[in-house]
Coordinates of C-alpha atoms and ligand atoms in Angstrom, one line a residue:
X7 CA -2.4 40.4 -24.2
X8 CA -2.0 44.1 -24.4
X9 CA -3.9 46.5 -22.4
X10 CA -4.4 49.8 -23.4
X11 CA -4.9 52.7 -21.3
X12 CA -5.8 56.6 -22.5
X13 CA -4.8 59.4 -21.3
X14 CA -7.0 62.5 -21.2
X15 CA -6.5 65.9 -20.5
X16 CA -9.4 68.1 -18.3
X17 CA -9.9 71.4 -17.3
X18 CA -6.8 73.1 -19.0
X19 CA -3.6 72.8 -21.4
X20 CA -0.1 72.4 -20.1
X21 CA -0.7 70.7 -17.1
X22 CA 2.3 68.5 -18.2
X23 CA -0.3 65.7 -19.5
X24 CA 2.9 64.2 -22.0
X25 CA 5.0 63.6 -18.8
X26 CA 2.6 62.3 -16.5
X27 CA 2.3 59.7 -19.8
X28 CA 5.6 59.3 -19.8
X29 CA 5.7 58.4 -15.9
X30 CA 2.7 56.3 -16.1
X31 CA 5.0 54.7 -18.7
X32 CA 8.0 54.5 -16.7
X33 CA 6.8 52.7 -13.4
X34 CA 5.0 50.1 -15.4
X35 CA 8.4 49.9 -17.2
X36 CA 9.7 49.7 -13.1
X37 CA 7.4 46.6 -12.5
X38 CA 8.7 45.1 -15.3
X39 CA 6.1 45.5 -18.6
X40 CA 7.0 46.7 -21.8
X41 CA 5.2 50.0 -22.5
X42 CA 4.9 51.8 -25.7
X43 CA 3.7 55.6 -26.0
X44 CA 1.4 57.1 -28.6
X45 CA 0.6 60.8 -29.3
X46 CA -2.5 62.2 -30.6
X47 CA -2.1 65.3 -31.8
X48 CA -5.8 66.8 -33.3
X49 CA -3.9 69.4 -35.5
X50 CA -4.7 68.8 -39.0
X51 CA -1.3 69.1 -40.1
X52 CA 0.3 65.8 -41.5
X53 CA 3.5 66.3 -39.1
X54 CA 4.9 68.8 -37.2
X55 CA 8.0 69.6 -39.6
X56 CA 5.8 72.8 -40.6
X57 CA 5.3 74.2 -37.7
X58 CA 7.0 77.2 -36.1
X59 CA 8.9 76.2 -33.1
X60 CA 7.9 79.1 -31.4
X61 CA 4.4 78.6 -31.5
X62 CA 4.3 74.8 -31.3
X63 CA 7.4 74.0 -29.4
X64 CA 10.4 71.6 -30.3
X65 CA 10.0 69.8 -33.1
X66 CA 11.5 65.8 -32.2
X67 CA 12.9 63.9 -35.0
X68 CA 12.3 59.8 -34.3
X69 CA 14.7 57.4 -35.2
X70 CA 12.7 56.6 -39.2
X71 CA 12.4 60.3 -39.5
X72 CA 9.3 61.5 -38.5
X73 CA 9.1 65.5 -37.6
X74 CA 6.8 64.7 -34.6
X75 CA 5.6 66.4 -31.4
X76 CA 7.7 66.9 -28.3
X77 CA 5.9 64.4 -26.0
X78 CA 7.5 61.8 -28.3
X79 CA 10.9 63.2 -27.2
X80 CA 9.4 63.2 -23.4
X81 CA 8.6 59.5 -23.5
X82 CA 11.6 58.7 -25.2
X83 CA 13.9 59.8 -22.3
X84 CA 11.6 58.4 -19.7
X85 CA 10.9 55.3 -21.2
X86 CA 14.6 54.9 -23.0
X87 CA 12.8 53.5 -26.0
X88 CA 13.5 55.1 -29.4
X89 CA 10.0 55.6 -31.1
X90 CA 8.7 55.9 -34.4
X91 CA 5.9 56.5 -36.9
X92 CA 3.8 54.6 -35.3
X93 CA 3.5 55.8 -32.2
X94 CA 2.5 59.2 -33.6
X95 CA -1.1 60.0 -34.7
X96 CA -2.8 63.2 -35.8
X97 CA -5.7 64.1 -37.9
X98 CA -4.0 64.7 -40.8
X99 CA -2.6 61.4 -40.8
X100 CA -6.2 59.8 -40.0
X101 CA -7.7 61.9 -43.0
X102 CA -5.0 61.0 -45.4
X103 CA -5.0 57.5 -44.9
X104 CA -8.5 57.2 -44.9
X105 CA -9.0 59.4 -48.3
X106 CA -6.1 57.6 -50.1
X107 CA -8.0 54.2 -49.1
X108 CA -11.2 55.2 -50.5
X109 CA -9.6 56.8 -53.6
X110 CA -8.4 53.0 -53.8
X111 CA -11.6 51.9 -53.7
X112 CA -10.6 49.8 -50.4
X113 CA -14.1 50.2 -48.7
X114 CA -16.2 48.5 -51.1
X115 CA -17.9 51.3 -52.8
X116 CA -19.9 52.6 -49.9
X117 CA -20.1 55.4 -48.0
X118 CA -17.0 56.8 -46.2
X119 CA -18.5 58.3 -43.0
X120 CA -16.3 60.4 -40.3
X121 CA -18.2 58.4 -37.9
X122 CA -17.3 55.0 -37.3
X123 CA -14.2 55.2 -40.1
X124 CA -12.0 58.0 -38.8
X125 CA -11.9 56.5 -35.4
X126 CA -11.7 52.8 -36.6
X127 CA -8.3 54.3 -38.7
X128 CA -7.3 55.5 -35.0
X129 CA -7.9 52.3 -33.6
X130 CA -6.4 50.1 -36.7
X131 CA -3.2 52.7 -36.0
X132 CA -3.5 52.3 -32.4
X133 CA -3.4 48.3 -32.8
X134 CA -0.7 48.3 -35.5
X135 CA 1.4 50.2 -32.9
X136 CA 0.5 47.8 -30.1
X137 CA 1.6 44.5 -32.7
X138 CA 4.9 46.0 -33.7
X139 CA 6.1 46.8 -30.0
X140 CA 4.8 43.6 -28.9
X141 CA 4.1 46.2 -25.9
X142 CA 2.5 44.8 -22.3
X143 CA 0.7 48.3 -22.3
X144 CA -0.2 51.0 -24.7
X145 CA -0.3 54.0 -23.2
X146 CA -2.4 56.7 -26.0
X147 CA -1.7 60.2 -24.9
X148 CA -4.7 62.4 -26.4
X149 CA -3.8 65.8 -26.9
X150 CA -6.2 68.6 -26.2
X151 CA -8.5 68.8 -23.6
X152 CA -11.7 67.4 -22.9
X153 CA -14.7 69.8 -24.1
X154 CA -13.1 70.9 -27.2
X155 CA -14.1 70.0 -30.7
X156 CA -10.7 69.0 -32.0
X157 CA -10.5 65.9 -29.9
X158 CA -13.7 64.8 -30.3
X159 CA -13.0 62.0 -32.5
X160 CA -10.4 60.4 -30.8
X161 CA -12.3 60.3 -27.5
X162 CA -15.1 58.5 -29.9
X163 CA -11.9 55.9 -31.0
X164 CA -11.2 55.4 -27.5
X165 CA -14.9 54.8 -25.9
X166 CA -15.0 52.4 -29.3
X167 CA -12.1 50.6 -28.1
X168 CA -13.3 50.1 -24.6
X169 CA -16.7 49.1 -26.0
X170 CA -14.9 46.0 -27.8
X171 CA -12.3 45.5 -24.8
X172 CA -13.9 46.1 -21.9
X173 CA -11.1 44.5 -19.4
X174 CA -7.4 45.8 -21.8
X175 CA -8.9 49.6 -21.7
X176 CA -8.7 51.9 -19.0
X177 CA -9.0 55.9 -18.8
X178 CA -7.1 58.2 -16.7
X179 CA -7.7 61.9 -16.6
X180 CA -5.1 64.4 -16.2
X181 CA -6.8 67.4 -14.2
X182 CA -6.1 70.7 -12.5
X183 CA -6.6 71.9 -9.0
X184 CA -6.6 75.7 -8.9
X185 CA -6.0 77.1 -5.7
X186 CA -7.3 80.7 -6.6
X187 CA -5.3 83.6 -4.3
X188 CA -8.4 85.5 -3.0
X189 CA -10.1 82.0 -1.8
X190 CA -6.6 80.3 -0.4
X191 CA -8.1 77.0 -1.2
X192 CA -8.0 74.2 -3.8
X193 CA -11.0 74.0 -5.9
X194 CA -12.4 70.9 -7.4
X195 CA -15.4 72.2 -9.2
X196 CA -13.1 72.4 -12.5
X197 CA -12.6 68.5 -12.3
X198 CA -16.0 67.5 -11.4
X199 CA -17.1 69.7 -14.9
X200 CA -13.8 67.9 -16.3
X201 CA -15.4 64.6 -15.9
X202 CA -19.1 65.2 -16.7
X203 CA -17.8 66.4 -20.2
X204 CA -15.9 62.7 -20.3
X205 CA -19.4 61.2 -19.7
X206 CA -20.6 63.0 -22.2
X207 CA -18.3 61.3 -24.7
X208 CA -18.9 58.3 -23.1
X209 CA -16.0 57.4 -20.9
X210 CA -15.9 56.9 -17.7
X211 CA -12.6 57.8 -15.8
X212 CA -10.7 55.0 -13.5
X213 CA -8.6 56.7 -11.9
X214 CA -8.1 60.7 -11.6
X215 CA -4.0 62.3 -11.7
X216 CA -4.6 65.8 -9.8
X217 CA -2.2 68.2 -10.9
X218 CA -2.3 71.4 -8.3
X219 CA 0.6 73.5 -7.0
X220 CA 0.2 71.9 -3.8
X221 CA 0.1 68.0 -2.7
X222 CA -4.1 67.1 -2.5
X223 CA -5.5 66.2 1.1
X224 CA -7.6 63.9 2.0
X225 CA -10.9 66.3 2.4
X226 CA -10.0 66.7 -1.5
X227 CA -9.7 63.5 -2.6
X228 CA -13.0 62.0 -1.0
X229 CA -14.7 64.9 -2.8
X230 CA -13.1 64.1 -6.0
X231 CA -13.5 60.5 -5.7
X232 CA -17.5 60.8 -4.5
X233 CA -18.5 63.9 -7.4
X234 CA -16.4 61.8 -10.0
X235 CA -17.3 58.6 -8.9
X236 CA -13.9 57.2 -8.7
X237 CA -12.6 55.3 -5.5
X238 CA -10.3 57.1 -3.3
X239 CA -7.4 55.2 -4.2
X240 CA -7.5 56.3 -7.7
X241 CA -7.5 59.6 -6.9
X242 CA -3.8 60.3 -7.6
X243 CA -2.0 63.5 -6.3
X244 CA 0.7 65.3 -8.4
X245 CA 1.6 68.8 -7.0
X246 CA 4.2 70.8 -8.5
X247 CA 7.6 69.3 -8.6
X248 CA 11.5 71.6 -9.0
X249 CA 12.1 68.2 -11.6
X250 CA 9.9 66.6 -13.7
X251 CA 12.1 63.5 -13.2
X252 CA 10.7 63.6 -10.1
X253 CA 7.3 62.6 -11.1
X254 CA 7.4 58.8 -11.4
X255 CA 8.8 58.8 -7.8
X256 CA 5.9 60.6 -6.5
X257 CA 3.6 58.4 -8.8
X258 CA 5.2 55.3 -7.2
X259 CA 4.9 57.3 -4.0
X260 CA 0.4 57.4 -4.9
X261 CA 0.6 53.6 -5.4
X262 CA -0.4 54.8 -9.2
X263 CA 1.9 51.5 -10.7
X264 CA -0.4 49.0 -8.0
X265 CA -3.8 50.9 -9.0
X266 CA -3.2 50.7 -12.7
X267 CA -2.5 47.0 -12.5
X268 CA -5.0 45.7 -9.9
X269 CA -7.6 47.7 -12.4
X270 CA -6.2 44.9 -15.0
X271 CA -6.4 42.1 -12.9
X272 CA -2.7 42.0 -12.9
X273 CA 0.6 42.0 -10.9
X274 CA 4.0 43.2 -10.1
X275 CA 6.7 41.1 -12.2
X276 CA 9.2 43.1 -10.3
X277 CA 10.0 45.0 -7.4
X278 CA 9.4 48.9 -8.3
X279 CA 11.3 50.3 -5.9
X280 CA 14.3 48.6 -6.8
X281 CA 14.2 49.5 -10.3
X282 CA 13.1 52.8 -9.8
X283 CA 16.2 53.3 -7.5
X284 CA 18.6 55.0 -10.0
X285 CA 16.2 57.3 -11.1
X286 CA 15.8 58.2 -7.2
X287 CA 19.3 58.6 -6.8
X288 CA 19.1 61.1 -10.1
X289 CA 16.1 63.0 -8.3
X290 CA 18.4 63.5 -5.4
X291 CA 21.5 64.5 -7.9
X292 CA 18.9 67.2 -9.8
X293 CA 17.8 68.3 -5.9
X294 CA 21.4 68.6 -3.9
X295 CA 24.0 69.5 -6.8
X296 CA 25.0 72.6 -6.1
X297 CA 27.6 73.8 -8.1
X298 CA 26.8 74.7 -11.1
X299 CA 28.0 74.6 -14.9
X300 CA 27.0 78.0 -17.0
X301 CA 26.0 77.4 -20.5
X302 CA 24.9 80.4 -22.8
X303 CA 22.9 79.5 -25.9
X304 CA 22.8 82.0 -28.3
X305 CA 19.7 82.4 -30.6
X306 CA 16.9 84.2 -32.1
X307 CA 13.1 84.6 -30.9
X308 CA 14.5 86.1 -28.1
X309 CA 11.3 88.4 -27.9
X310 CA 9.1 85.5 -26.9
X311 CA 9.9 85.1 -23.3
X312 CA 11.7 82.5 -21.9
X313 CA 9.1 79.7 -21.3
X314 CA 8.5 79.8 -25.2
X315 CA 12.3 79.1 -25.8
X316 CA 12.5 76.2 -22.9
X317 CA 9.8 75.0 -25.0
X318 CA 11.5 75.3 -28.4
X319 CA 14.6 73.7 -27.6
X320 CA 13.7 70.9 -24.7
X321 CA 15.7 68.3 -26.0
X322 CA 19.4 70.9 -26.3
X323 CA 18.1 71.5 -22.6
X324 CA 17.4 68.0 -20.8
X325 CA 20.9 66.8 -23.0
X326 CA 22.4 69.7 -20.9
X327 CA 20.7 68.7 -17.5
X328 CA 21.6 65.0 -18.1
X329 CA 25.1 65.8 -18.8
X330 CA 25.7 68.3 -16.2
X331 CA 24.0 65.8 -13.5
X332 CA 26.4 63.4 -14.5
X333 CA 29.0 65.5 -13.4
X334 CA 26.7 66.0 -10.0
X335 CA 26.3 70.2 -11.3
X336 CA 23.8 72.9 -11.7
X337 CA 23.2 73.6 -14.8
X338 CA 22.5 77.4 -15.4
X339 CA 21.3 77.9 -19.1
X340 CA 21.4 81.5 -20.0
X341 CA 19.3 82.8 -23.5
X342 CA 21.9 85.2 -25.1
X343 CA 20.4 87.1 -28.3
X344 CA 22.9 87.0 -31.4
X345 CA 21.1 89.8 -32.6
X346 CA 22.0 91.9 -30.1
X347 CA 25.6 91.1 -31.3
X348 CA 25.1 92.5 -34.7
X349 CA 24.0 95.8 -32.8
X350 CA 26.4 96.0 -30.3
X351 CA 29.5 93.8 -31.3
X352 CA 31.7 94.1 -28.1
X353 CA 28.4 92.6 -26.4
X354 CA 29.9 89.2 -27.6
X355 CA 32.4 89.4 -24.6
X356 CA 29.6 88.5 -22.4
X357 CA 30.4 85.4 -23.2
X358 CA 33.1 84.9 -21.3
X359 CA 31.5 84.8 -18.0
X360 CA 30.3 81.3 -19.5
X361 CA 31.9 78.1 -19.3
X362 CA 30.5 77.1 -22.2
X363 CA 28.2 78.6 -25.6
X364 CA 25.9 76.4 -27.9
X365 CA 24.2 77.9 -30.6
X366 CA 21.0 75.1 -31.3
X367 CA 19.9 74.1 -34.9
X368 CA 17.9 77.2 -36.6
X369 CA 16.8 78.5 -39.7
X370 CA 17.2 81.5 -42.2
X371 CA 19.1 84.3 -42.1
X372 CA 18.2 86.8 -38.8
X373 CA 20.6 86.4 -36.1
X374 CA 23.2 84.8 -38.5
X375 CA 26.1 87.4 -38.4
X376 CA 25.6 87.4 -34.8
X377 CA 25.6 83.8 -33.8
X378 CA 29.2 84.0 -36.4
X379 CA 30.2 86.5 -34.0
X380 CA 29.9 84.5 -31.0
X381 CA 31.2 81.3 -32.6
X382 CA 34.7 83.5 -33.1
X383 CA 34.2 84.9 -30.1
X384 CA 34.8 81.2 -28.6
X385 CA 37.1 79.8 -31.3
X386 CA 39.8 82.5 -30.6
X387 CA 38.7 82.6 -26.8
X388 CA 39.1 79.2 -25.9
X389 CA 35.4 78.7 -24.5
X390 CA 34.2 75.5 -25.5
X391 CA 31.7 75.5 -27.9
X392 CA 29.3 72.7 -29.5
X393 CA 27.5 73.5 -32.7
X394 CA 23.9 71.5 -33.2
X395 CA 23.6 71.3 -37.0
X396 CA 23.3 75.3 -37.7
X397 CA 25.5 75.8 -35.2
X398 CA 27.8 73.5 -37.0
X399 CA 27.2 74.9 -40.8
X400 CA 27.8 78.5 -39.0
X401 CA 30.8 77.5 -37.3
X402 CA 32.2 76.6 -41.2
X403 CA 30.8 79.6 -42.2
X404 CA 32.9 81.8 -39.6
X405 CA 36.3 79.6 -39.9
X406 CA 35.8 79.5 -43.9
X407 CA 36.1 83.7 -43.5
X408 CA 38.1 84.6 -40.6
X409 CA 41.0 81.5 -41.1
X410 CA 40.9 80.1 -44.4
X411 CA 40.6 83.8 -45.8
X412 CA 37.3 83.2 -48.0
X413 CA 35.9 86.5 -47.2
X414 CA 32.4 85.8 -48.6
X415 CA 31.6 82.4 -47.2
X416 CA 28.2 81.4 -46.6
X417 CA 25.4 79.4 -47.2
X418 CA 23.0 78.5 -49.8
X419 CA 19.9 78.5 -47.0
X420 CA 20.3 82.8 -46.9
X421 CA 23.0 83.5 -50.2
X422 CA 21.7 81.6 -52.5
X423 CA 24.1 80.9 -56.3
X424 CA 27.0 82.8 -54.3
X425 CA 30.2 81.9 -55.4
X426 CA 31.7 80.8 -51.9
X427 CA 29.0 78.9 -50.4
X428 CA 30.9 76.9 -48.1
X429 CA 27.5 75.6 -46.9
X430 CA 25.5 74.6 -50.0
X431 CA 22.3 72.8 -50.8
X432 CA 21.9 69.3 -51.5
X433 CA 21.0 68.9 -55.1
X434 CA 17.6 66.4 -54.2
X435 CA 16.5 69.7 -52.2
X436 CA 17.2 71.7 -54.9
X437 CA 14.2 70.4 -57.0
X438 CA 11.8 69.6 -53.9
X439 CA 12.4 73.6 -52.9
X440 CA 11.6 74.7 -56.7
X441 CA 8.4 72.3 -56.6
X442 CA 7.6 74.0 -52.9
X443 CA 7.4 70.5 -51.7
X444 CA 8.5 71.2 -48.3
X445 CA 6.4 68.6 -46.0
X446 CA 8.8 65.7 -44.6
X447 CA 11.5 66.3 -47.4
X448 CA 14.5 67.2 -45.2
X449 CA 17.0 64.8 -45.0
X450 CA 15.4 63.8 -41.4
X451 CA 16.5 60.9 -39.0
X452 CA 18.9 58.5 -38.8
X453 CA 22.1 57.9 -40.8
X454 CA 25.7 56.9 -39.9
X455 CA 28.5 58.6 -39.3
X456 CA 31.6 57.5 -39.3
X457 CA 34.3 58.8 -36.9
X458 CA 38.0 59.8 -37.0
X459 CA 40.7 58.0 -34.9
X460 CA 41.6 60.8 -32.4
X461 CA 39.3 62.9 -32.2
X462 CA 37.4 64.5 -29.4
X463 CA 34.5 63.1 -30.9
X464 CA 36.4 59.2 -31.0
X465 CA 37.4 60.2 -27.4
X466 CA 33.6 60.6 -26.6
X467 CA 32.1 58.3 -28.4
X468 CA 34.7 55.3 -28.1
X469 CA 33.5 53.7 -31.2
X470 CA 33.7 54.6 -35.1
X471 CA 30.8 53.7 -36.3
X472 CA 27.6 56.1 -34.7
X473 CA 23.9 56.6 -35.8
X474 CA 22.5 59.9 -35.4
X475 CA 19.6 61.8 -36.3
X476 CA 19.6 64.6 -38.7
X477 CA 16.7 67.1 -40.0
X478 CA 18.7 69.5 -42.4
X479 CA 18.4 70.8 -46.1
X480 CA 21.9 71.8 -46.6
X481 CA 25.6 70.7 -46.2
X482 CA 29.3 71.5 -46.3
X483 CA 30.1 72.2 -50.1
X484 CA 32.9 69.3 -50.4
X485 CA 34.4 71.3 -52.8
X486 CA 35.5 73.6 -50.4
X487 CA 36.9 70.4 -47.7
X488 CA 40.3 70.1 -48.8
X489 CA 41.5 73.9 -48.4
X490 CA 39.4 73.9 -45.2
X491 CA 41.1 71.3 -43.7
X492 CA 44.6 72.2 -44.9
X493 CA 44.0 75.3 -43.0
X494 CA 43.1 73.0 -39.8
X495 CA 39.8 72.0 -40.0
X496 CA 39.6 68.9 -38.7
X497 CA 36.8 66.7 -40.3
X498 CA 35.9 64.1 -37.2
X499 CA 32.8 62.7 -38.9
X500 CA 31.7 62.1 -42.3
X501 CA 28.7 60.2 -43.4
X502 CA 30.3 56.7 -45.5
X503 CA 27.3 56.3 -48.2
X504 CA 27.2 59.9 -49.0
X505 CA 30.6 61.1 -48.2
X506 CA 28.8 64.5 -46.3
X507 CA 30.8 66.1 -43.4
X508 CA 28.8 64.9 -40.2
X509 CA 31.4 66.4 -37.1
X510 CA 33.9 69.2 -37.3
X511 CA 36.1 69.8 -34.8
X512 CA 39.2 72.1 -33.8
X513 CA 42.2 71.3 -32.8
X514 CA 44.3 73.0 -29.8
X515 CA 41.2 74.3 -28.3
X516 CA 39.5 73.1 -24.8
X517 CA 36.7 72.1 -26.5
X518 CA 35.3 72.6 -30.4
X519 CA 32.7 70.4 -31.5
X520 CA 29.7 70.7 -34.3
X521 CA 27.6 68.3 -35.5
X522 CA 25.4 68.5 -38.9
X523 CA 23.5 65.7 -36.4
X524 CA 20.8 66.6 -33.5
X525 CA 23.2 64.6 -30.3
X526 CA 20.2 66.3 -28.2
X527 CA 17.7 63.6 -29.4
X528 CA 19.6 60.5 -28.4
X529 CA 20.2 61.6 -24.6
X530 CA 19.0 60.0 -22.0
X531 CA 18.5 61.2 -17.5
X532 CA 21.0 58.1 -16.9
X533 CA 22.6 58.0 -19.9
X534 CA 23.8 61.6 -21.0
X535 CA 24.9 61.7 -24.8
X536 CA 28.8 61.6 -25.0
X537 CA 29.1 64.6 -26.8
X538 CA 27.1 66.7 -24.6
X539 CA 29.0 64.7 -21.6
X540 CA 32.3 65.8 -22.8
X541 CA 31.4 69.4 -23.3
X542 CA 30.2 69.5 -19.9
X543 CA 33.2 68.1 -18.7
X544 CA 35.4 70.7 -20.6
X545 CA 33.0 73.5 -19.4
X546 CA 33.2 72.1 -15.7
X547 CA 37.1 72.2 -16.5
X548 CA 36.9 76.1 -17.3
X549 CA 35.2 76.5 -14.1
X550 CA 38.1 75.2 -12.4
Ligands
LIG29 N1 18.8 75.5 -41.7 C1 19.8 74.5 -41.8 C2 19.5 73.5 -42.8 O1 18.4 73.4 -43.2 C3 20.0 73.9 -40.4 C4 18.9 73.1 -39.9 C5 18.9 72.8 -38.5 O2 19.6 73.4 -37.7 N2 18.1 71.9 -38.0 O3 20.4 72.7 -43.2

């Protein structure tokens, strides 16, 4: 018997809605259900894999291939489940399948209404989910926030679903506290007008999760729980937190796991507190570690301000934090511009102060010449390095020209028909790119790699054969392997059914490791990716 519960955003955005999801996830987990996640996104876009970065954040790659939203990565690393299609909605998706169906003629030749069939495709999507995890509990993440048109529709799929189920559907609202400066006290007004919208769609809230800066008192929570007409037990505090692996601790803390499950008639398969205890002993890792491990990642966007980049590249930073935990450190991530590099190139020796440099995945060409820079810059420095897909097809790129002697190396992606494009297009993207096709047509998601026998990568790893995810449109030119290699490339990784060059690596260096692979998607808090563990632990080796 599943249960489902929704979650629901009030008052504002970016109240951290997709990790409270993914904690509500993760003590369930702790009193031993299977949970599965689902996003809803309201954008109209299909997937995310057009999007900007920059303006929508990271774009996660699941396991199938889907260019999803970054709660998905969120409740993968909290839940250590690897998702997929399914648990990603939006309305694009809704609308497509539910055209293509009646352009079928799968509805009988009647009318095709946006109201009850777009929320009945939710809740078939939503159900088809809930079969193929053979999940305990659903938890359905619905982005947005209550009051808005976009979201509309879903709320109707949800208030539809508890209409069928009353007893396996719950609602939870995520809401915010303010506490404004001139006042010096935390205001519930916003969550009382939070909740009448709700009744307005007609849902009813069971339990409330207060986000505020500080911990609720009690004064608060009977006014919540009288205006909102929730019981004080369900009014669930959640002030601000240094880690947001903190959060199921403090849920945990609220009694959230016991509420949700008493609500459901149901009880504790096992004790919570003892299988939340590594993730406490992490909390206090992320809270005492003192010294710390400096990484520099050098990119574009600089302009946008910090909290956008955190944003962009979330997964390259938790893979860091896990992996520097690990090694009970601080990480210190530092943005470094590589454009600044092509103004100023003795700026590159910043990097030194570093005990390590990534440069992420990226594409086009501004900031190239500058992220080569800083990839020589560690190659004939001895700083150790690890290249995420561009930062691997760039690190060819730079070795190609400054030790194999091919001047004019580069890529297809910003030089295209050159003669020395080390890093070329593959020829299936060659057509979809002429036929503008550009919508989920990477070569996205899993595929094997298989590894060289000593190698750092081997070292890491421990195994040959490894699955990675990939979300890429171009490639190391084979052609251009053997001379690469003869002048001391080493190729650690190749992909066996396509024969494409998946791990480079350097020999007589601390550390020199690219992937044409996304590592930063498969790490875990407990589990750090061994890549991004054994860069730390070169970087940590620096320090010393
Ligand atoms: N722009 C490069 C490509 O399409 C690298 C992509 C990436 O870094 N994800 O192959």
């Amino acid at each position: 018997m599943t249960r489902y519960i929704f979650i629901i955003g009030g008052v504002m955005s970016g109240i951290g809605k997709g990790i409270a999801t993914a904690s509500i996830g993760k003590i369930l987990q702790a009193k031993g259900y299977k949970v599965t996640a689902i996003k809803i996104d309201p954008y109209v876009n299909v997937d995310a894999g057009t999007m900007n970065p920059i303006e929508h954040g990271e774009i996660f790659v699941t396991k199938d291939g889907v260019e999803c939203d970054q709660d998905i990565g969120n409740y993968e690393r909290f839940l250590d489940e690897e998702l997929t299609t399914d648990n990603y909605i939006t309305t694009g998706r809704v609308y497509q399948a539910v055209i293509q169906r009646e352009r079928n003629l799968e509805y009988g030749g009647r009318c095709v209404e946006v109201v009850p069939d777009i929320p009945n495709e939710t809740i078939s999507r939503i159900k088809k989910a809930a079969k193929k995890t053979k999940a305990d509990f659903v938890l359905i993440e619905i982005g947005g926030t209550v009051g808005e048109y976009q979201n509309m529709l879903f709320l109707e799929a949800a208030r539809m679903m508890k209409l069928h189920n009353p007893k396996k559907v719950l609602f939870i609202l995520i809401s915010y506290l303010p506490v404004p400066e001139t006042i010096g006290e935390m205001k519930t007004k916003p969550t009382q007008q939070a909740v009448k919208w709700l009744n307005m769609a007609g849902i009813q809230p069971s339990l409330i999760i207060a986000r505020s800066k500080f911990p609720l008192d009690q004064p608060r929570k009977r006014k919540i729980s009288i205006f909102c007409n929730v019981d004080i037990k369900d009014v669930i505090s959640s002030p601000d937190v240094e880690s947001v692996y903190e959060i199921p601790v403090n849920f945990a803390k609220e009694r959230l796991g016991d509420r949700i499950l008493h609500k459901f008639g149901l009880h504790s398969r096992r004790s919570c507190k003892k299988n939340l205890q590594d993730w406490e002993k992490l909390v206090k890792i992320i809270k005492t570690a003192k010294k710390p491990v400096k990484v520099a990642m050098v990119g574009k966007y600089f302009e946008t301000g910090k909290f956008t980049l955190m944003d962009s590249y979330i997964s390259v930073i938790e893979a860091i934090k896990h992996a520097s935990w690990y090694f009970r450190r601080k990480p210190e991530i530092q943005w470094l511009s590589a454009e600044n590099y092509e103004k100023k190139p003795r700026a590159v020796r910043e990097l030194e102060k570093f005990d390590g440099v990534i440069v992420p995945g990226g594409f086009g060409s501004r900031g190239v010449e500058g992220k080569i820079k800083a990839i020589e810059f560690c190659r004939t420095h001895k700083i150790p390095y690890l290249g995420l897909c561009f930062g691997m097809q760039l690190a060819v790129i730079e070795f190609a020209r400054n030790v194999a002697g091919i001047k004019d190396a580069n890529s297809a992606e910003f030089n295209p028909g050159g003669k020395n494009n080390v890093i070329d297009i593959m020829p299936e993207q060659k057509v979809l790119l002429r036929e503008k096709r550009y919508g989920a047509t990477m070569r996205l998601g899993d595929y094997l790699c298989r590894i060289k026998k000593g190698t750092i990568s081997f070292k890491a790893y421990k195994k040959q054969l490894v699955v990675e995810r990939h979300r890429h449109r171009y490639e190391v030119n084979n052609s251009f392997r053997e001379l690469l290699e003869k002048k001391g490339l080493v190729i650690a990784g190749v992909n066996p059914e396509r024969d494409l060059v998946e791990i480079i690596e350097y020999k007589n260096h601390p550390f020199f490791v690219a992937t044409q692979f996304h590592p930063e998607y498969k790490s875990r808090p407990l589990r750090p990716h061994p890549l991004f563990r054994e860069f730390i632990r070169a970087c940590t080796r620096k320090r010393s």
